[in-house]
Tab-separated table of C-alpha atoms in Angstrom:
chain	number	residue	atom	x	y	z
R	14	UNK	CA	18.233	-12.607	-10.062
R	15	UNK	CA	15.553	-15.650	-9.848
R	16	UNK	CA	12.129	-15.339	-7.631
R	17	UNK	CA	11.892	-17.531	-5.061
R	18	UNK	CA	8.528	-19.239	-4.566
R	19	UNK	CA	7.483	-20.408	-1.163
R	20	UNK	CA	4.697	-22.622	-1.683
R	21	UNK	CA	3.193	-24.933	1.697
R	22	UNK	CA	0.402	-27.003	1.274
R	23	UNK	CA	-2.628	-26.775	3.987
R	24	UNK	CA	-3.448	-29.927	5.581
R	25	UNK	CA	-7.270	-28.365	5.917
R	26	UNK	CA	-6.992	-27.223	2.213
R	27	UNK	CA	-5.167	-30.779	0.223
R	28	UNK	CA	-5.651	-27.802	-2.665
R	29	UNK	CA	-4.679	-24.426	-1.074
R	30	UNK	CA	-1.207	-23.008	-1.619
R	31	UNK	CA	-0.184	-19.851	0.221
R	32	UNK	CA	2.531	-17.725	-2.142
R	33	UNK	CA	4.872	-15.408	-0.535
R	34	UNK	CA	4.779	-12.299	-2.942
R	35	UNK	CA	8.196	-12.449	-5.199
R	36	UNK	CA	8.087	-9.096	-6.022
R	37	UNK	CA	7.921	-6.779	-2.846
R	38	UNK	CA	6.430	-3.069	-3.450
R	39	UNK	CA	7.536	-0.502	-1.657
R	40	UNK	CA	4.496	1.206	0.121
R	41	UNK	CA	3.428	-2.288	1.309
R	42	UNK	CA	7.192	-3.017	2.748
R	43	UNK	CA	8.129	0.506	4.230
R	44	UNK	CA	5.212	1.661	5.381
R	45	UNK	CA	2.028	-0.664	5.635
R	46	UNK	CA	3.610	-4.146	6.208
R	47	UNK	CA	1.459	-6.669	7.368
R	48	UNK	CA	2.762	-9.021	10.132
R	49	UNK	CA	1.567	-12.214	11.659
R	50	UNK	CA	-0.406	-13.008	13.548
R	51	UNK	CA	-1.768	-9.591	14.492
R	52	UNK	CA	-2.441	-8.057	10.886
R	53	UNK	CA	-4.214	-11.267	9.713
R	54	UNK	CA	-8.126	-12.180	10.939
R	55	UNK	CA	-9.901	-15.342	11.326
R	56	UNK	CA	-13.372	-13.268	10.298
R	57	UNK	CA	-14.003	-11.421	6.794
R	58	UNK	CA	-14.211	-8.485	8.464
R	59	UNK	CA	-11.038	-6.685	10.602
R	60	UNK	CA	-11.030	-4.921	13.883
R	61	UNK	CA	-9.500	-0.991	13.325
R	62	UNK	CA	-7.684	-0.816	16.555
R	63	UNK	CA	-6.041	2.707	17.058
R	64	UNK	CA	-6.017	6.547	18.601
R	65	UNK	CA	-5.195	9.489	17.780
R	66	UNK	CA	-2.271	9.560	20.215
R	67	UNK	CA	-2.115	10.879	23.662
R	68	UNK	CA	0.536	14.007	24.129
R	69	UNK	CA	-1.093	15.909	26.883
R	70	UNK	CA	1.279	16.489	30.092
R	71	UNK	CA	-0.346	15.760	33.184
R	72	UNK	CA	-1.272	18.077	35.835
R	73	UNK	CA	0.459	19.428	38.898
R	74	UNK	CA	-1.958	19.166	41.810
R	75	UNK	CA	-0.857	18.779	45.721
R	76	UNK	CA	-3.490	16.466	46.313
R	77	UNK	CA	-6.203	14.713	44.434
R	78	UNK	CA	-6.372	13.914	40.954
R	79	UNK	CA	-7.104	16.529	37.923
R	80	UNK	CA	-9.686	15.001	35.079
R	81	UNK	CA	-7.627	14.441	31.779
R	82	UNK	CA	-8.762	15.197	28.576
R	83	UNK	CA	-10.619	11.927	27.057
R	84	UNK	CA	-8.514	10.644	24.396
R	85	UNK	CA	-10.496	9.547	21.041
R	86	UNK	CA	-10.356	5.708	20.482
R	87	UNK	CA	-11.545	4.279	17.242
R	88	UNK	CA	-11.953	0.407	17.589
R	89	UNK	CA	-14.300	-1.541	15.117
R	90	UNK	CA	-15.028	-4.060	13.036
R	91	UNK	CA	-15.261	-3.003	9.213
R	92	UNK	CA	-15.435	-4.760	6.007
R	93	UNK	CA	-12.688	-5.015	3.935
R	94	UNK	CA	-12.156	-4.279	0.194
R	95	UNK	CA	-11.788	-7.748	-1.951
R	96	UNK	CA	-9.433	-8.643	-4.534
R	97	UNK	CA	-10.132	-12.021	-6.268
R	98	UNK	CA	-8.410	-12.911	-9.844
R	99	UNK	CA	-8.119	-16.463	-11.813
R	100	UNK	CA	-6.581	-17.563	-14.885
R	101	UNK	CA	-7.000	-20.845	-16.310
R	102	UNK	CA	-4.378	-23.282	-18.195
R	103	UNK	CA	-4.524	-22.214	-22.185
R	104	UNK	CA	-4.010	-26.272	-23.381
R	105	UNK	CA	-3.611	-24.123	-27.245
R	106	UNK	CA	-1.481	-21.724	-26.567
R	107	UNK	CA	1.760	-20.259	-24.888
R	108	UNK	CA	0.463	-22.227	-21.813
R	109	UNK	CA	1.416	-25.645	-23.404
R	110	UNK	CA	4.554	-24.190	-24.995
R	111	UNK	CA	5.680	-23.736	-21.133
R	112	UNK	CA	4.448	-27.086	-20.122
R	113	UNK	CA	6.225	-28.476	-22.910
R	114	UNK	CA	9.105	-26.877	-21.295
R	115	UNK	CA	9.080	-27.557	-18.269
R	116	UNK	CA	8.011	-31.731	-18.496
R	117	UNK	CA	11.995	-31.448	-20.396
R	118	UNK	CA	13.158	-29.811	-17.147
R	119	UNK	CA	15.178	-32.410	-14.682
R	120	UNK	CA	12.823	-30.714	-11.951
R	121	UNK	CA	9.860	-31.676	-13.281
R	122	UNK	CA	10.244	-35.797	-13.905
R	123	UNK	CA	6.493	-35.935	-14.923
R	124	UNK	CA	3.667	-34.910	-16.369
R	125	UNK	CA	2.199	-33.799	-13.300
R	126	UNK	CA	4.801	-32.266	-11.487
R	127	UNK	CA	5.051	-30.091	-14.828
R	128	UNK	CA	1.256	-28.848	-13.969
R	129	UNK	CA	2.083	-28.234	-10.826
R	130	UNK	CA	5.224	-26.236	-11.394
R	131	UNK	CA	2.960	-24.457	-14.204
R	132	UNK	CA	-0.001	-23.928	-11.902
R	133	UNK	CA	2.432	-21.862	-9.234
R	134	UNK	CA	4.073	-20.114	-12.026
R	135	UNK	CA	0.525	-18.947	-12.807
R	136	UNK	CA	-0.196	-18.758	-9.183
R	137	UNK	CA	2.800	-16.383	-8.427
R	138	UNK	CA	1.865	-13.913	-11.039
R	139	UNK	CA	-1.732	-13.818	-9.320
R	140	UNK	CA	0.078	-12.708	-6.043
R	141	UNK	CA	1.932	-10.071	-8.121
R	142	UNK	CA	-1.382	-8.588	-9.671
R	143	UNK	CA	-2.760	-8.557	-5.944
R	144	UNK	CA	-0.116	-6.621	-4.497
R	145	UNK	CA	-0.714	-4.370	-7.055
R	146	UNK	CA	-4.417	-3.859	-5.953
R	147	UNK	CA	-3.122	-3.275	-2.788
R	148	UNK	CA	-0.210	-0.754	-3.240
R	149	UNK	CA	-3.214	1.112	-4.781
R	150	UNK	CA	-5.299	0.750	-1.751
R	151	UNK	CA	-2.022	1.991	0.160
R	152	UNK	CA	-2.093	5.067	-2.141
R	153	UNK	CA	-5.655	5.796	-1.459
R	154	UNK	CA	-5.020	5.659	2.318
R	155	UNK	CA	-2.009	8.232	1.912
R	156	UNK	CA	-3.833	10.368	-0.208
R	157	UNK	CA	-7.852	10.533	1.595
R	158	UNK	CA	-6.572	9.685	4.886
R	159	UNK	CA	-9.669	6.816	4.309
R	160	UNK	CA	-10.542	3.645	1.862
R	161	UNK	CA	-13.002	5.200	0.103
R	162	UNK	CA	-14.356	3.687	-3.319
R	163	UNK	CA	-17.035	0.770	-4.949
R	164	UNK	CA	-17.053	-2.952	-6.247
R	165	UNK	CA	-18.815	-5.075	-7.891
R	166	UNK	CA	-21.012	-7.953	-5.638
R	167	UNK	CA	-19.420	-10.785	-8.101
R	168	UNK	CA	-18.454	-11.151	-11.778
R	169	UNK	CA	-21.921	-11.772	-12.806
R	170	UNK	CA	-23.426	-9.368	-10.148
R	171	UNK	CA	-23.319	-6.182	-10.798
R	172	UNK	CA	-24.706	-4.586	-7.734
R	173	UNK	CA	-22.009	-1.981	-6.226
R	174	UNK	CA	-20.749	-2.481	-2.677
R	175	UNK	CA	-19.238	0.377	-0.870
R	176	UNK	CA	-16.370	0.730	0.998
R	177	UNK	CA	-16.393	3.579	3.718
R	178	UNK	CA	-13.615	4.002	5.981
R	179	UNK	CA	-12.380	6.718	7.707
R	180	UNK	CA	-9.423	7.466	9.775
R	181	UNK	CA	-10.422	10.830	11.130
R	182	UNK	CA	-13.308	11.792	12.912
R	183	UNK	CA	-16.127	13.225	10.437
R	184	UNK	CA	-18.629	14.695	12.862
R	185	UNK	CA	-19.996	17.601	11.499
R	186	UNK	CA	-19.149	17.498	8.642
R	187	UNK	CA	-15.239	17.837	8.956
R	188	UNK	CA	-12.486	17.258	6.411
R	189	UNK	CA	-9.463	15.451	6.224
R	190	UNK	CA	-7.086	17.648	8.613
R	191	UNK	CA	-3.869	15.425	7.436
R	192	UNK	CA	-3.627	17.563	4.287
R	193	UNK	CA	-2.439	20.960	3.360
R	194	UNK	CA	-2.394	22.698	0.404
R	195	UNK	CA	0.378	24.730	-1.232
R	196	UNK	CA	1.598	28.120	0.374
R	197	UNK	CA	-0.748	28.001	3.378
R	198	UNK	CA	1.071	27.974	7.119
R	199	UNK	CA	0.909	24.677	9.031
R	200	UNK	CA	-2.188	25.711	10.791
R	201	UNK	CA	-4.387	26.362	7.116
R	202	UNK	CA	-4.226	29.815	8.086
R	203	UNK	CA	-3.028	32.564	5.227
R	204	UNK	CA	-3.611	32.472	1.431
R	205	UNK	CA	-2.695	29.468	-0.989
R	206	UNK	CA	-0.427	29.726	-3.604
R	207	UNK	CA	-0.138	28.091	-6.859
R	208	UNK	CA	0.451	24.494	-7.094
R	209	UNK	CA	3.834	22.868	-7.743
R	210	UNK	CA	3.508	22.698	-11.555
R	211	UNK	CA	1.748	26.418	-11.418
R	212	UNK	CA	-2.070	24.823	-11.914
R	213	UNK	CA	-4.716	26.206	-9.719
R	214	UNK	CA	-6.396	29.388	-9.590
R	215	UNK	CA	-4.902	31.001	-6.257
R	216	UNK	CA	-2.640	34.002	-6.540
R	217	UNK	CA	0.976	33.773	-6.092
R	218	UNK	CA	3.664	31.143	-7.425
R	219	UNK	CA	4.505	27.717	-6.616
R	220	UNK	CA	6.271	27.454	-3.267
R	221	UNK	CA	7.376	23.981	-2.983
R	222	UNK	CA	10.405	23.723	-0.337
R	223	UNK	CA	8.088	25.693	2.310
R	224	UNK	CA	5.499	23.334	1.428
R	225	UNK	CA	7.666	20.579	2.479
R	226	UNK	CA	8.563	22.752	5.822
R	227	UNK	CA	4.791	23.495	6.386
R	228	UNK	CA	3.764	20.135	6.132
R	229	UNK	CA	6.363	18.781	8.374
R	230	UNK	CA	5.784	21.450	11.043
R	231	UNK	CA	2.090	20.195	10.716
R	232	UNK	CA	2.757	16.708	11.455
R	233	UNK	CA	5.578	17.101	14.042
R	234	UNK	CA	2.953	19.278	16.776
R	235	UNK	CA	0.501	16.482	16.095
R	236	UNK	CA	3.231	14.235	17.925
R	237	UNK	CA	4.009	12.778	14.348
R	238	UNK	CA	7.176	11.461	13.197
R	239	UNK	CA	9.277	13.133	9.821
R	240	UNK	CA	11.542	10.737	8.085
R	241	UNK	CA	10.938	10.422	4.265
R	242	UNK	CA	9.404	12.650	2.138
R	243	UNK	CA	7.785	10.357	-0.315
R	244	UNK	CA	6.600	11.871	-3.643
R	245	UNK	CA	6.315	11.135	-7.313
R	246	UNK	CA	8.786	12.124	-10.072
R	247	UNK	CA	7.740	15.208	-11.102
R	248	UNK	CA	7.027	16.434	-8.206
R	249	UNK	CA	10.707	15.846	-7.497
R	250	UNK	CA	11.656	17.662	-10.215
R	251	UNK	CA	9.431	20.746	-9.305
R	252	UNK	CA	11.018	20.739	-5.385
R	253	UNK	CA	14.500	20.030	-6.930
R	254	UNK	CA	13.957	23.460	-9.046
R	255	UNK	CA	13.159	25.719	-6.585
R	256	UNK	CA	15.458	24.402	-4.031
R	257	UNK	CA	18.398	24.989	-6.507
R	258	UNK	CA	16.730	27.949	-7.796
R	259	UNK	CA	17.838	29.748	-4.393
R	260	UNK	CA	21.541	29.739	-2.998
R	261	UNK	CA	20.195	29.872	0.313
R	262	UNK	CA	18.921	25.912	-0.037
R	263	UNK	CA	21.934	24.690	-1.430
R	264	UNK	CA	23.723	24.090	1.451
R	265	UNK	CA	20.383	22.335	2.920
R	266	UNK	CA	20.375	19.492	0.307
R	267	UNK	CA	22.862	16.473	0.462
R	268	UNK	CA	24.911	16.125	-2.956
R	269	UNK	CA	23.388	12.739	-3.497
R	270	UNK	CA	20.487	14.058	-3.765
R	271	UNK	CA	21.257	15.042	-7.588
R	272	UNK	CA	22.420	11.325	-8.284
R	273	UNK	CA	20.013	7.995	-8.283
R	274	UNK	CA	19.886	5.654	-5.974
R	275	UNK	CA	19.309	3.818	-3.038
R	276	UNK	CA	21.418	5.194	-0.199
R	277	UNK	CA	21.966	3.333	3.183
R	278	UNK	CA	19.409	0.635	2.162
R	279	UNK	CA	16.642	1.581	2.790
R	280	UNK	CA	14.515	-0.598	1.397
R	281	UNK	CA	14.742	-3.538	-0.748
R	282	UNK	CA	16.527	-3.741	-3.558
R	283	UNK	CA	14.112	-5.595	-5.685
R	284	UNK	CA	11.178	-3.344	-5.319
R	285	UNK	CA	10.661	-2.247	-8.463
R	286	UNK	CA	10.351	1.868	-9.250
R	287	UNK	CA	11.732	3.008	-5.878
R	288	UNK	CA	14.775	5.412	-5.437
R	289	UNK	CA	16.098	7.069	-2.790
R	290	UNK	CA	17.859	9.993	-4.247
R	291	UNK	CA	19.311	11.645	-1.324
R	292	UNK	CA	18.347	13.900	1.911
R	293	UNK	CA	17.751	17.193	2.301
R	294	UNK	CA	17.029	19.548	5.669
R	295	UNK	CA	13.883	20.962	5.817
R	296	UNK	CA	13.867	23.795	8.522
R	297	UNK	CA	16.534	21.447	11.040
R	298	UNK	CA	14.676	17.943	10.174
R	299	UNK	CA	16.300	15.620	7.672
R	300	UNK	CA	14.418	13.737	5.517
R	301	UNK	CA	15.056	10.994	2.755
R	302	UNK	CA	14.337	12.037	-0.624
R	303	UNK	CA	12.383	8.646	-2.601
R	304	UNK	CA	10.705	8.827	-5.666
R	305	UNK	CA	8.655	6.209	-6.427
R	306	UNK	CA	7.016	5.758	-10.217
R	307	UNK	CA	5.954	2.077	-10.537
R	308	UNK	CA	2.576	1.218	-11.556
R	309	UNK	CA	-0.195	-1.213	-13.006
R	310	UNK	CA	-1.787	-1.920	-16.192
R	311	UNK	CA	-5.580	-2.235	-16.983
R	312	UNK	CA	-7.928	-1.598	-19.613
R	313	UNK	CA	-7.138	2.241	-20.181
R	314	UNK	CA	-2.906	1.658	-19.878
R	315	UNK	CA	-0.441	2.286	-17.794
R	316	UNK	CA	-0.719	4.270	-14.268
R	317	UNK	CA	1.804	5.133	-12.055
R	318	UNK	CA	1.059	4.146	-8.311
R	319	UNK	CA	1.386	8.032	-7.141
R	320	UNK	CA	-0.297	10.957	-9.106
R	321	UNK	CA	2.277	13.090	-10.680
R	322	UNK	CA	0.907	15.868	-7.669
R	323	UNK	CA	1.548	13.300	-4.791
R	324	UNK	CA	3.878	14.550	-1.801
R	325	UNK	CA	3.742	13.094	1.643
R	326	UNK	CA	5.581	13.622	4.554
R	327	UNK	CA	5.883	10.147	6.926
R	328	UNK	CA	7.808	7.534	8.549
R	329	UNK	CA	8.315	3.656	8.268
R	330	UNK	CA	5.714	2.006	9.822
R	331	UNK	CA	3.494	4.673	9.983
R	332	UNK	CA	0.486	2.265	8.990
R	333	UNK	CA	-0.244	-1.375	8.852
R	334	UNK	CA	-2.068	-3.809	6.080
R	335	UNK	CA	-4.884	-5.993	7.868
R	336	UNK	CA	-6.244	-8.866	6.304
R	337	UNK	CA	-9.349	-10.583	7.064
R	338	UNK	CA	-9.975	-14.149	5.954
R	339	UNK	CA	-11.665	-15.594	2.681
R	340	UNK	CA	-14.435	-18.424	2.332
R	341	UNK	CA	-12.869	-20.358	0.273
R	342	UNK	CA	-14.193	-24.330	-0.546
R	343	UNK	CA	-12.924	-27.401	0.682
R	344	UNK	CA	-12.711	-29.811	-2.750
R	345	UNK	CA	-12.354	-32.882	0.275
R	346	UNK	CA	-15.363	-32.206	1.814
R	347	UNK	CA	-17.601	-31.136	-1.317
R	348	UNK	CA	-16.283	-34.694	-2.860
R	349	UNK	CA	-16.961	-36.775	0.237
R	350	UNK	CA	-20.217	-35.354	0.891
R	351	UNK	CA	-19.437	-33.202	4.075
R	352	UNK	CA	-20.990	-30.615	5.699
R	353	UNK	CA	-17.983	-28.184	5.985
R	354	UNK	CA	-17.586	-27.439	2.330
R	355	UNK	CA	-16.552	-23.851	2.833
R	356	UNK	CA	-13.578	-23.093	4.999
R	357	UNK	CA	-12.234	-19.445	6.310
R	358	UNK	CA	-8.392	-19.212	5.312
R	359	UNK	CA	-6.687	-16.732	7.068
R	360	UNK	CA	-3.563	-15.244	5.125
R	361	UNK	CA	-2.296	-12.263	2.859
R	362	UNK	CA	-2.432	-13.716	-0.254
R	363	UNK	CA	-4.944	-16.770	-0.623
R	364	UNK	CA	-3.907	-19.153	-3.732
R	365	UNK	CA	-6.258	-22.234	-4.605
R	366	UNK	CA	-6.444	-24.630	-7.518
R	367	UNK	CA	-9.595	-25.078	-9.282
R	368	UNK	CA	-10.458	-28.601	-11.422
R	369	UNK	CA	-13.600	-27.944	-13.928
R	370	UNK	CA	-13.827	-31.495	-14.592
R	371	UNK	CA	-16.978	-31.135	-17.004
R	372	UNK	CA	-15.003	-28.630	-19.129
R	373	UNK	CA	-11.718	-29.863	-18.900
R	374	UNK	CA	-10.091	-26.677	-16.909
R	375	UNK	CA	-7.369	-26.432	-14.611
R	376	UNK	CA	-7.182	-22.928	-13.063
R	377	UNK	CA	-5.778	-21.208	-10.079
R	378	UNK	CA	-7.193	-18.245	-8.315
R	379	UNK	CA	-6.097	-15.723	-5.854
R	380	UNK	CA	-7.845	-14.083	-3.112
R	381	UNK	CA	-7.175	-11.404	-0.681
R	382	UNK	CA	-9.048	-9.344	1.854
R	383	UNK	CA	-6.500	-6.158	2.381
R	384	UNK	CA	-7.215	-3.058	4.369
R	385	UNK	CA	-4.310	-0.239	4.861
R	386	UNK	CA	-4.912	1.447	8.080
R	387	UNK	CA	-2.577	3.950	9.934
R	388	UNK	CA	-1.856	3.275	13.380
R	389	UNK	CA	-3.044	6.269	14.874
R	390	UNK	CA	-4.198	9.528	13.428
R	391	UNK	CA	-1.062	11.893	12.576
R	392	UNK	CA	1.162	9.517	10.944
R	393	UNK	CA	1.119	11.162	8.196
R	394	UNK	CA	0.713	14.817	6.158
R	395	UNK	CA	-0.150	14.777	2.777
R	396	UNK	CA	-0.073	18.120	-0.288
R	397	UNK	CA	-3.795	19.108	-1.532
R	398	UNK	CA	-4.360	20.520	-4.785
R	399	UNK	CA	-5.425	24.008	-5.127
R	400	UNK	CA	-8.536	23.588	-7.953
């Protein structure tokens, strides 16, 4: 099936392009989409806008009015993790092989229409790489219940710059309370077991369907919603075991879950590594069963998105993707001597060409501000690891 590429030029930016991503992932889609205009910020920096939910009844009095308990807001404005990437035109290489190509296509009558289709080839695959950054961001978010990690200032700067955001309150010193580990009771109480693939030093063996139960009992009295059960393969495998291991969860587990697949469309069928492989009853709540094992490439190989320990318990929706704007130049006003050479370009995904004209170089970068943020505490329970 052929990738459609949505490109609109910016009357502000003669040389922007703004690239809808052609290859959707699934974490970004299902459960930290970003929509317009209230995910996207005219400002670097993003305003975290949330609670952590309100379920208290209110009180029976014959007159007056009873104090409530004060509800904790969290509302501020935070930096945002960057994600900038180029790549230039090769004139040696496979790069003029493709131009070659495409100056034969009937699309493509000239010379220059043949850069331009190359340059949003080029710029597409940027978008891809990006979204890859960010399904890794989403990850992090899942898994520390905060964005959590360093960057370097610039290519040729390599001061770190941290990133430090948390969505649960800290003071004192307190942990992450959207986590539980294996074989301990929804409230942490009780001793741990060992984990799902029998690691860890705790006593006991791997319990991994009463995980599941524990961690959605944890997240329903929170006011929390329990709809997927999102996990990695392996971990699959280890909750498929045990539930099949004992003829008392047989009859809790649909048939499809033991066939692939990606039942009542869920999600989109071109996200890449995602399977719904059927639903199960955990303790009277259904939940869909998806695996998920895509994954990126860098310098030490190939990663899945989700560690092969990863098991969460969540909803659609439960989070949101803001976006805060990039400086980016404006070639018009650098060339005719303005004042407002750099611009702030709200988007997702920010795609501009580049024209070394010394060096002969035609390049396109990408540039992206992302933050994955839950939209209040409680949207979702994650597994520890027992160490």
């Amino acid at each position: 099936m052929a990738s459609t590429i949505s490109v609109y030029d910016v009357s502000a930016q003669p040389r922007m392009l703004l690239i809808e991503d052609t290859r959707p992932k699934l974490l970004q889609e299902r459960y930290f989409p970003t929509r317009e205009p209230e995910d996207l910020f005219d400002a670097k920096k993003v305003v975290l806008d949330f609670d952590e939910g309100d379920y208290e009844s209110g009180a029976f009095v014959k007159c007056g009015y009873k104090d409530g308990n004060t509800t904790t807001y969290f509302a501020n404005a935070v930096d945002t993790p960057r994600v900038g990437i180029s790549d230039s035109i090769d004139t040696c290489n496979k790069d003029r092989v493709m131009f070659e190509s495409l100056c034969r296509n009937d699309l493509s009558p000239s010379h220059a229409d043949a850069l331009d289709a190359l340059l949003r080839i080029k710029a597409a695959r940027l978008v891809n790489r990006a979204s890859r950054s960010i399904e890794r961001l989403c990850v992090t978010a899942l898994q520390n219940n905060a964005i959590q990690f360093t960057m370097d200032t610039s290519p040729t700067d390599s001061t770190q710059v941290t990133i430090d955001v948390e969505y649960f309150d800290s003071t004192g010193g307190a942990t992450n309370p959207q986590v539980l580990l294996p074989g301990k009771s929804w409230d942490d109480s009780g001793t741990a077991t060992k984990n799902w693939d029998g690691t860890g030093t705790a006593s006991g063996s791997a319990t991994p369907y009463q995980d599941v139960c524990n961690m959605i009992t944890k997240l329903v009295t929170h006011g929390g919603r329990a709809e997927d059960l999102l996990m990695s393969e392996k971990a699959w495998n280890y909750l498929r075991a045990d539930m099949f291991a004992n003829q008392n969860f047989k009859d809790q587990i649909h048939y499809t879950a033991i066939a692939n697949g990606n039942i009542e469309g869920l999600f989109s069928e071109e996200i890449e590594g995602a399977k719904c492989v059927g639903q199960a009853q955990f303790n009277g709540h259904v939940l869909n069963l998806i695996t998920y094992n895509a994954g990126y490439k860098d310098s030490l190989g190939w990663h899945q998105f989700l560690p092969d320990n990863f098991v969460c318990v969540l909803a659609p929706n439960c989070g949101r993707t803001l976006c805060g704007a990039c400086a980016l130049p404006n070639p018009v006003a650098m060339l005719n001597g303005g004042a407002a050479d750099i611009k702030q370009v709200v988007g997702k995904y920010l795609v501009s060409k580049y024209y070394d004209f010394a060096n002969e170089i035609v390049a396109v970068r990408c540039a992206s501000n992302p933050l994955p943020s839950p939209r209040s505490m409680w949207r979702w329970v994650t597994l520890g690891t027992n160490t």
